[in-house]
Amino acid sequence: MKKFLYWFLAVVITLVLSIYQRMTGPTYPNKLTVELRGESYQVKLPRSGVQQDEIVKLPELTESVPMSLHYRRFPTSDEYTSVDFRKKDGEWQAALPVQPAAGKLQYYITIDGKDYLKDEPVVIRFRNDVPAGILIPHILLMFGAMLLAVYTFLLVVTGKDYSKWLKLTVGIMFIGGFVFGPLVQHAAFGPWWTGFPFGTDLTDNKTLLSFLFFVAALATLKWKYNKWLVCAAVVFMVLIFSIPHSAYGSEYDYSAQQLKK
């Protein structure tokens, strides 16, 4: 019964963390409320695109009023390009032109003469399409590592033997973060690794730091104070993985026409 409770708590905590990371991450659509002639409409503006024009849709708007999309490359001082929304398949649509992998656009919209998000434009990053055969295992393994880490933590604080689960956590994290992680990075943007010492990608660096904490905990498994190091590693993992996924990630340098180092 206790094992079931431990696993239940571990699953709940992991799900909460994963949902939080997803909803605060830079790939989650920007939600916007549009007011039009006394009615409120909910609009989702994309912040991630693959190698094709990204279509911005205003599906809930049914009235025919002037609507336009304004975009420019990010980060640049280019003038904004404006395009009108056109009705297609029953929805108002406008296209953001495809950019090189890791290229970004910032954009805002104007509806019936009112600008939305002009002062804080939405930023969308483009990437190559990542095959499901490497993306899904990467995601499952990384969240599996977090699940095992939380379970290990619960065993530590209740005085149970946790050595086996600590070893599994380190093994799963290594495969997910340092085997499938580079495969995903390469497929999406080109480079295999953009963290230390080759770059400042936050996702790669936080994976590396968290992994080093767990390696230290595993290396000192027989130390009498090891449980405190394990707890610190898990807490650090939870805190660092609460940072939105892909924040400060790969970015295309338009002036140099290459990825930033």
Short mmCIF file of C-alpha atoms in Angstrom, two decimals, residues 1-257:
data_model
loop_
_atom_site.label_atom_id
_atom_site.label_comp_id
_atom_site.label_asym_id
_atom_site.label_seq_id
_atom_site.Cartn_x
_atom_site.Cartn_y
_atom_site.Cartn_z
CA MET A 1 0.00 0.00 0.00
CA LYS A 2 2.87 2.36 0.85
CA LYS A 3 4.55 1.68 -2.48
CA PHE A 4 1.32 2.51 -4.28
CA LEU A 5 1.07 5.77 -2.33
CA TYR A 6 4.68 6.67 -3.15
CA TRP A 7 4.13 6.02 -6.84
CA PHE A 8 0.85 7.92 -6.81
CA LEU A 9 2.49 10.97 -5.24
CA ALA A 10 5.44 10.72 -7.63
CA VAL A 11 3.13 10.60 -10.66
CA VAL A 12 1.05 13.55 -9.43
CA ILE A 13 4.12 15.70 -8.74
CA THR A 14 5.67 14.81 -12.10
CA LEU A 15 2.45 15.60 -13.97
CA VAL A 16 2.10 18.97 -12.21
CA LEU A 17 5.69 19.87 -13.09
CA SER A 18 5.30 18.75 -16.70
CA ILE A 19 2.07 20.71 -17.17
CA TYR A 20 3.61 23.80 -15.59
CA GLN A 21 6.69 23.51 -17.82
CA ARG A 22 4.55 23.05 -20.90
CA MET A 23 2.22 25.98 -20.17
CA THR A 24 5.02 28.40 -19.28
CA GLY A 25 7.36 27.35 -22.08
CA PRO A 26 8.08 29.53 -25.13
CA THR A 27 6.46 27.00 -27.50
CA TYR A 28 3.03 27.22 -25.84
CA PRO A 29 0.60 29.41 -27.83
CA ASN A 30 0.00 32.94 -26.61
CA LYS A 31 -3.60 33.29 -25.49
CA LEU A 32 -5.28 36.58 -26.28
CA THR A 33 -8.74 38.01 -25.59
CA VAL A 34 -10.09 40.16 -28.41
CA GLU A 35 -12.91 42.62 -27.76
CA LEU A 36 -15.05 43.36 -30.81
CA ARG A 37 -18.34 45.24 -30.73
CA GLY A 38 -19.22 44.15 -27.22
CA GLU A 39 -18.20 40.53 -27.69
CA SER A 40 -15.10 38.73 -26.34
CA TYR A 41 -13.20 36.23 -28.46
CA GLN A 42 -10.34 33.93 -27.45
CA VAL A 43 -7.41 33.73 -29.86
CA LYS A 44 -4.34 31.48 -29.76
CA LEU A 45 -1.21 32.87 -31.41
CA PRO A 46 1.49 30.31 -32.30
CA ARG A 47 5.02 30.59 -30.88
CA SER A 48 6.55 27.57 -32.62
CA GLY A 49 6.60 26.58 -36.27
CA VAL A 50 8.15 23.92 -38.50
CA GLN A 51 9.66 24.42 -41.96
CA GLN A 52 6.61 25.85 -43.67
CA ASP A 53 4.61 29.05 -43.47
CA GLU A 54 2.87 29.26 -40.10
CA ILE A 55 -0.79 30.16 -40.38
CA VAL A 56 -2.23 32.50 -37.75
CA LYS A 57 -5.93 31.79 -37.38
CA LEU A 58 -8.77 33.76 -35.84
CA PRO A 59 -11.41 31.00 -35.85
CA GLU A 60 -13.89 32.56 -33.44
CA LEU A 61 -14.18 35.88 -35.26
CA THR A 62 -17.17 35.83 -37.58
CA GLU A 63 -17.59 39.52 -38.36
CA SER A 64 -16.02 41.06 -41.45
CA VAL A 65 -13.83 43.90 -40.15
CA PRO A 66 -10.36 45.07 -41.17
CA MET A 67 -7.80 42.61 -39.69
CA SER A 68 -4.08 42.52 -40.35
CA LEU A 69 -0.93 40.73 -39.21
CA HIS A 70 2.35 42.62 -38.75
CA TYR A 71 5.69 40.78 -38.52
CA ARG A 72 9.46 41.24 -38.75
CA ARG A 73 12.55 39.15 -38.15
CA PHE A 74 13.70 38.87 -34.55
CA PRO A 75 15.90 40.25 -33.17
CA THR A 76 16.30 42.93 -35.84
CA SER A 77 15.26 46.53 -36.45
CA ASP A 78 13.53 45.63 -39.72
CA GLU A 79 10.37 47.46 -40.66
CA TYR A 80 7.20 45.47 -40.01
CA THR A 81 5.58 43.75 -42.97
CA SER A 82 1.77 43.82 -42.90
CA VAL A 83 -0.61 41.33 -44.47
CA ASP A 84 -4.41 41.20 -44.32
CA PHE A 85 -6.32 38.29 -42.88
CA ARG A 86 -8.33 36.44 -45.52
CA LYS A 87 -11.23 34.09 -44.95
CA LYS A 88 -10.43 30.50 -45.84
CA ASP A 89 -12.26 27.33 -44.84
CA GLY A 90 -14.53 29.41 -42.60
CA GLU A 91 -11.63 30.99 -40.67
CA TRP A 92 -9.73 34.26 -40.89
CA GLN A 93 -6.11 33.40 -41.74
CA ALA A 94 -2.80 35.13 -42.38
CA ALA A 95 0.62 33.57 -42.94
CA LEU A 96 3.96 34.09 -41.23
CA PRO A 97 6.69 33.22 -43.77
CA VAL A 98 8.90 30.25 -42.94
CA GLN A 99 12.34 31.07 -41.50
CA PRO A 100 15.62 29.12 -41.29
CA ALA A 101 15.86 26.59 -38.47
CA ALA A 102 16.02 28.56 -35.17
CA GLY A 103 14.99 31.72 -37.03
CA LYS A 104 12.46 33.89 -35.24
CA LEU A 105 9.75 36.40 -36.12
CA GLN A 106 7.98 38.80 -33.81
CA TYR A 107 4.44 39.81 -34.66
CA TYR A 108 1.26 41.49 -33.50
CA ILE A 109 -2.24 41.84 -34.93
CA THR A 110 -4.64 44.67 -35.64
CA ILE A 111 -8.40 44.09 -35.54
CA ASP A 112 -10.91 46.80 -36.47
CA GLY A 113 -8.27 49.50 -35.96
CA LYS A 114 -7.08 48.25 -32.55
CA ASP A 115 -3.56 46.91 -32.09
CA TYR A 116 -3.05 43.82 -29.96
CA LEU A 117 0.37 43.04 -28.45
CA LYS A 118 2.12 45.81 -30.39
CA ASP A 119 4.17 46.79 -27.32
CA GLU A 120 5.00 43.16 -26.48
CA PRO A 121 4.90 41.27 -29.77
CA VAL A 122 4.63 37.50 -29.90
CA VAL A 123 7.89 35.74 -30.84
CA ILE A 124 7.72 32.56 -32.88
CA ARG A 125 10.72 30.27 -33.51
CA PHE A 126 10.93 27.92 -36.47
CA ARG A 127 12.57 24.50 -36.45
CA ASN A 128 12.92 21.43 -38.60
CA ASP A 129 10.37 18.69 -38.10
CA VAL A 130 11.66 16.17 -35.54
CA PRO A 131 10.87 12.51 -36.26
CA ALA A 132 8.52 11.00 -33.69
CA GLY A 133 10.90 8.07 -33.35
CA ILE A 134 13.40 10.24 -31.48
CA LEU A 135 11.17 12.97 -30.06
CA ILE A 136 8.74 10.68 -28.21
CA PRO A 137 11.46 8.54 -26.55
CA HIS A 138 13.27 11.72 -25.49
CA ILE A 139 10.16 13.15 -23.85
CA LEU A 140 9.18 9.86 -22.19
CA LEU A 141 12.70 9.23 -20.89
CA MET A 142 13.13 12.75 -19.47
CA PHE A 143 9.82 12.67 -17.65
CA GLY A 144 10.54 9.08 -16.64
CA ALA A 145 13.78 10.30 -15.05
CA MET A 146 11.86 12.99 -13.19
CA LEU A 147 9.29 10.43 -12.01
CA LEU A 148 12.03 8.11 -10.73
CA ALA A 149 13.82 11.02 -9.07
CA VAL A 150 10.68 12.05 -7.16
CA TYR A 151 10.06 8.42 -6.17
CA THR A 152 13.66 8.16 -4.95
CA PHE A 153 13.16 11.32 -2.90
CA LEU A 154 10.07 9.87 -1.22
CA LEU A 155 12.03 6.71 -0.34
CA VAL A 156 14.85 8.80 1.13
CA VAL A 157 12.63 10.92 3.37
CA THR A 158 10.78 7.84 4.65
CA GLY A 159 13.97 5.93 5.41
CA LYS A 160 13.60 3.25 2.71
CA ASP A 161 16.35 1.75 0.54
CA TYR A 162 16.69 4.00 -2.50
CA SER A 163 19.97 2.86 -4.10
CA LYS A 164 18.35 0.91 -6.95
CA TRP A 165 16.06 3.78 -7.87
CA LEU A 166 18.89 6.31 -7.77
CA LYS A 167 20.85 4.19 -10.24
CA LEU A 168 17.81 3.90 -12.51
CA THR A 169 17.28 7.66 -12.36
CA VAL A 170 20.85 8.36 -13.47
CA GLY A 171 20.68 5.76 -16.25
CA ILE A 172 17.36 6.98 -17.64
CA MET A 173 18.47 10.62 -17.44
CA PHE A 174 21.66 9.83 -19.33
CA ILE A 175 19.84 8.05 -22.17
CA GLY A 176 17.08 10.67 -22.40
CA GLY A 177 19.29 13.73 -22.03
CA PHE A 178 22.58 12.75 -23.63
CA VAL A 179 21.58 10.20 -26.25
CA PHE A 180 18.12 11.22 -27.44
CA GLY A 181 18.55 14.88 -26.41
CA PRO A 182 21.34 15.56 -28.94
CA LEU A 183 19.42 13.59 -31.58
CA VAL A 184 16.42 15.90 -31.10
CA GLN A 185 18.62 19.02 -31.06
CA HIS A 186 20.35 17.96 -34.27
CA ALA A 187 17.10 17.12 -36.05
CA ALA A 188 15.43 20.38 -35.00
CA PHE A 189 18.24 22.90 -35.45
CA GLY A 190 21.43 21.25 -36.75
CA PRO A 191 23.95 21.22 -33.86
CA TRP A 192 24.25 18.17 -31.62
CA TRP A 193 24.97 20.07 -28.40
CA THR A 194 24.60 23.79 -27.67
CA GLY A 195 25.24 23.80 -23.93
CA PHE A 196 28.51 24.22 -22.03
CA PRO A 197 31.25 24.49 -23.27
CA PHE A 198 29.94 25.13 -26.81
CA GLY A 199 27.03 27.44 -26.12
CA THR A 200 24.48 28.86 -23.69
CA ASP A 201 21.40 26.83 -24.57
CA LEU A 202 19.42 26.73 -21.32
CA THR A 203 17.82 23.34 -21.95
CA ASP A 204 21.15 21.62 -22.58
CA ASN A 205 22.81 23.35 -19.62
CA LYS A 206 20.09 22.60 -17.11
CA THR A 207 20.14 18.94 -18.20
CA LEU A 208 23.91 18.85 -17.71
CA LEU A 209 23.80 20.50 -14.27
CA SER A 210 21.03 18.25 -13.00
CA PHE A 211 22.81 15.15 -14.30
CA LEU A 212 26.07 16.16 -12.55
CA PHE A 213 24.18 16.50 -9.26
CA PHE A 214 22.84 12.96 -9.60
CA VAL A 215 26.23 11.58 -10.64
CA ALA A 216 27.69 13.11 -7.48
CA ALA A 217 24.93 11.50 -5.43
CA LEU A 218 25.55 8.12 -7.08
CA ALA A 219 29.33 8.39 -6.63
CA THR A 220 28.90 8.96 -2.88
CA LEU A 221 26.24 6.29 -2.39
CA LYS A 222 28.05 4.74 0.60
CA TRP A 223 28.63 8.07 2.31
CA LYS A 224 26.61 8.36 5.53
CA TYR A 225 25.26 11.74 4.47
CA ASN A 226 24.42 10.58 0.96
CA LYS A 227 20.69 10.89 1.51
CA TRP A 228 21.06 14.65 1.93
CA LEU A 229 22.91 14.88 -1.36
CA VAL A 230 20.21 12.81 -3.06
CA CYS A 231 17.53 15.12 -1.68
CA ALA A 232 19.49 18.15 -2.87
CA ALA A 233 19.85 16.60 -6.34
CA VAL A 234 16.10 15.95 -6.61
CA VAL A 235 15.14 19.41 -5.32
CA PHE A 236 17.64 20.98 -7.73
CA MET A 237 16.18 18.91 -10.58
CA VAL A 238 12.63 20.03 -9.78
CA LEU A 239 13.69 23.67 -9.54
CA ILE A 240 15.80 23.69 -12.67
CA PHE A 241 13.25 21.81 -14.76
CA SER A 242 10.63 24.32 -13.67
CA ILE A 243 12.45 26.75 -15.94
CA PRO A 244 10.44 26.83 -19.18
CA HIS A 245 11.64 24.26 -21.71
CA SER A 246 13.57 25.72 -24.69
CA ALA A 247 14.00 29.14 -23.05
CA TYR A 248 17.19 30.81 -24.32
CA GLY A 249 17.49 28.05 -26.87
CA SER A 250 19.00 27.98 -30.36
CA GLU A 251 18.61 31.25 -32.27
CA TYR A 252 19.44 32.17 -35.84
CA ASP A 253 21.69 35.20 -36.33
CA TYR A 254 20.29 37.03 -39.37
CA SER A 255 23.30 39.35 -39.67
CA ALA A 256 25.77 36.45 -39.78
CA GLN A 257 23.29 34.12 -41.50
#
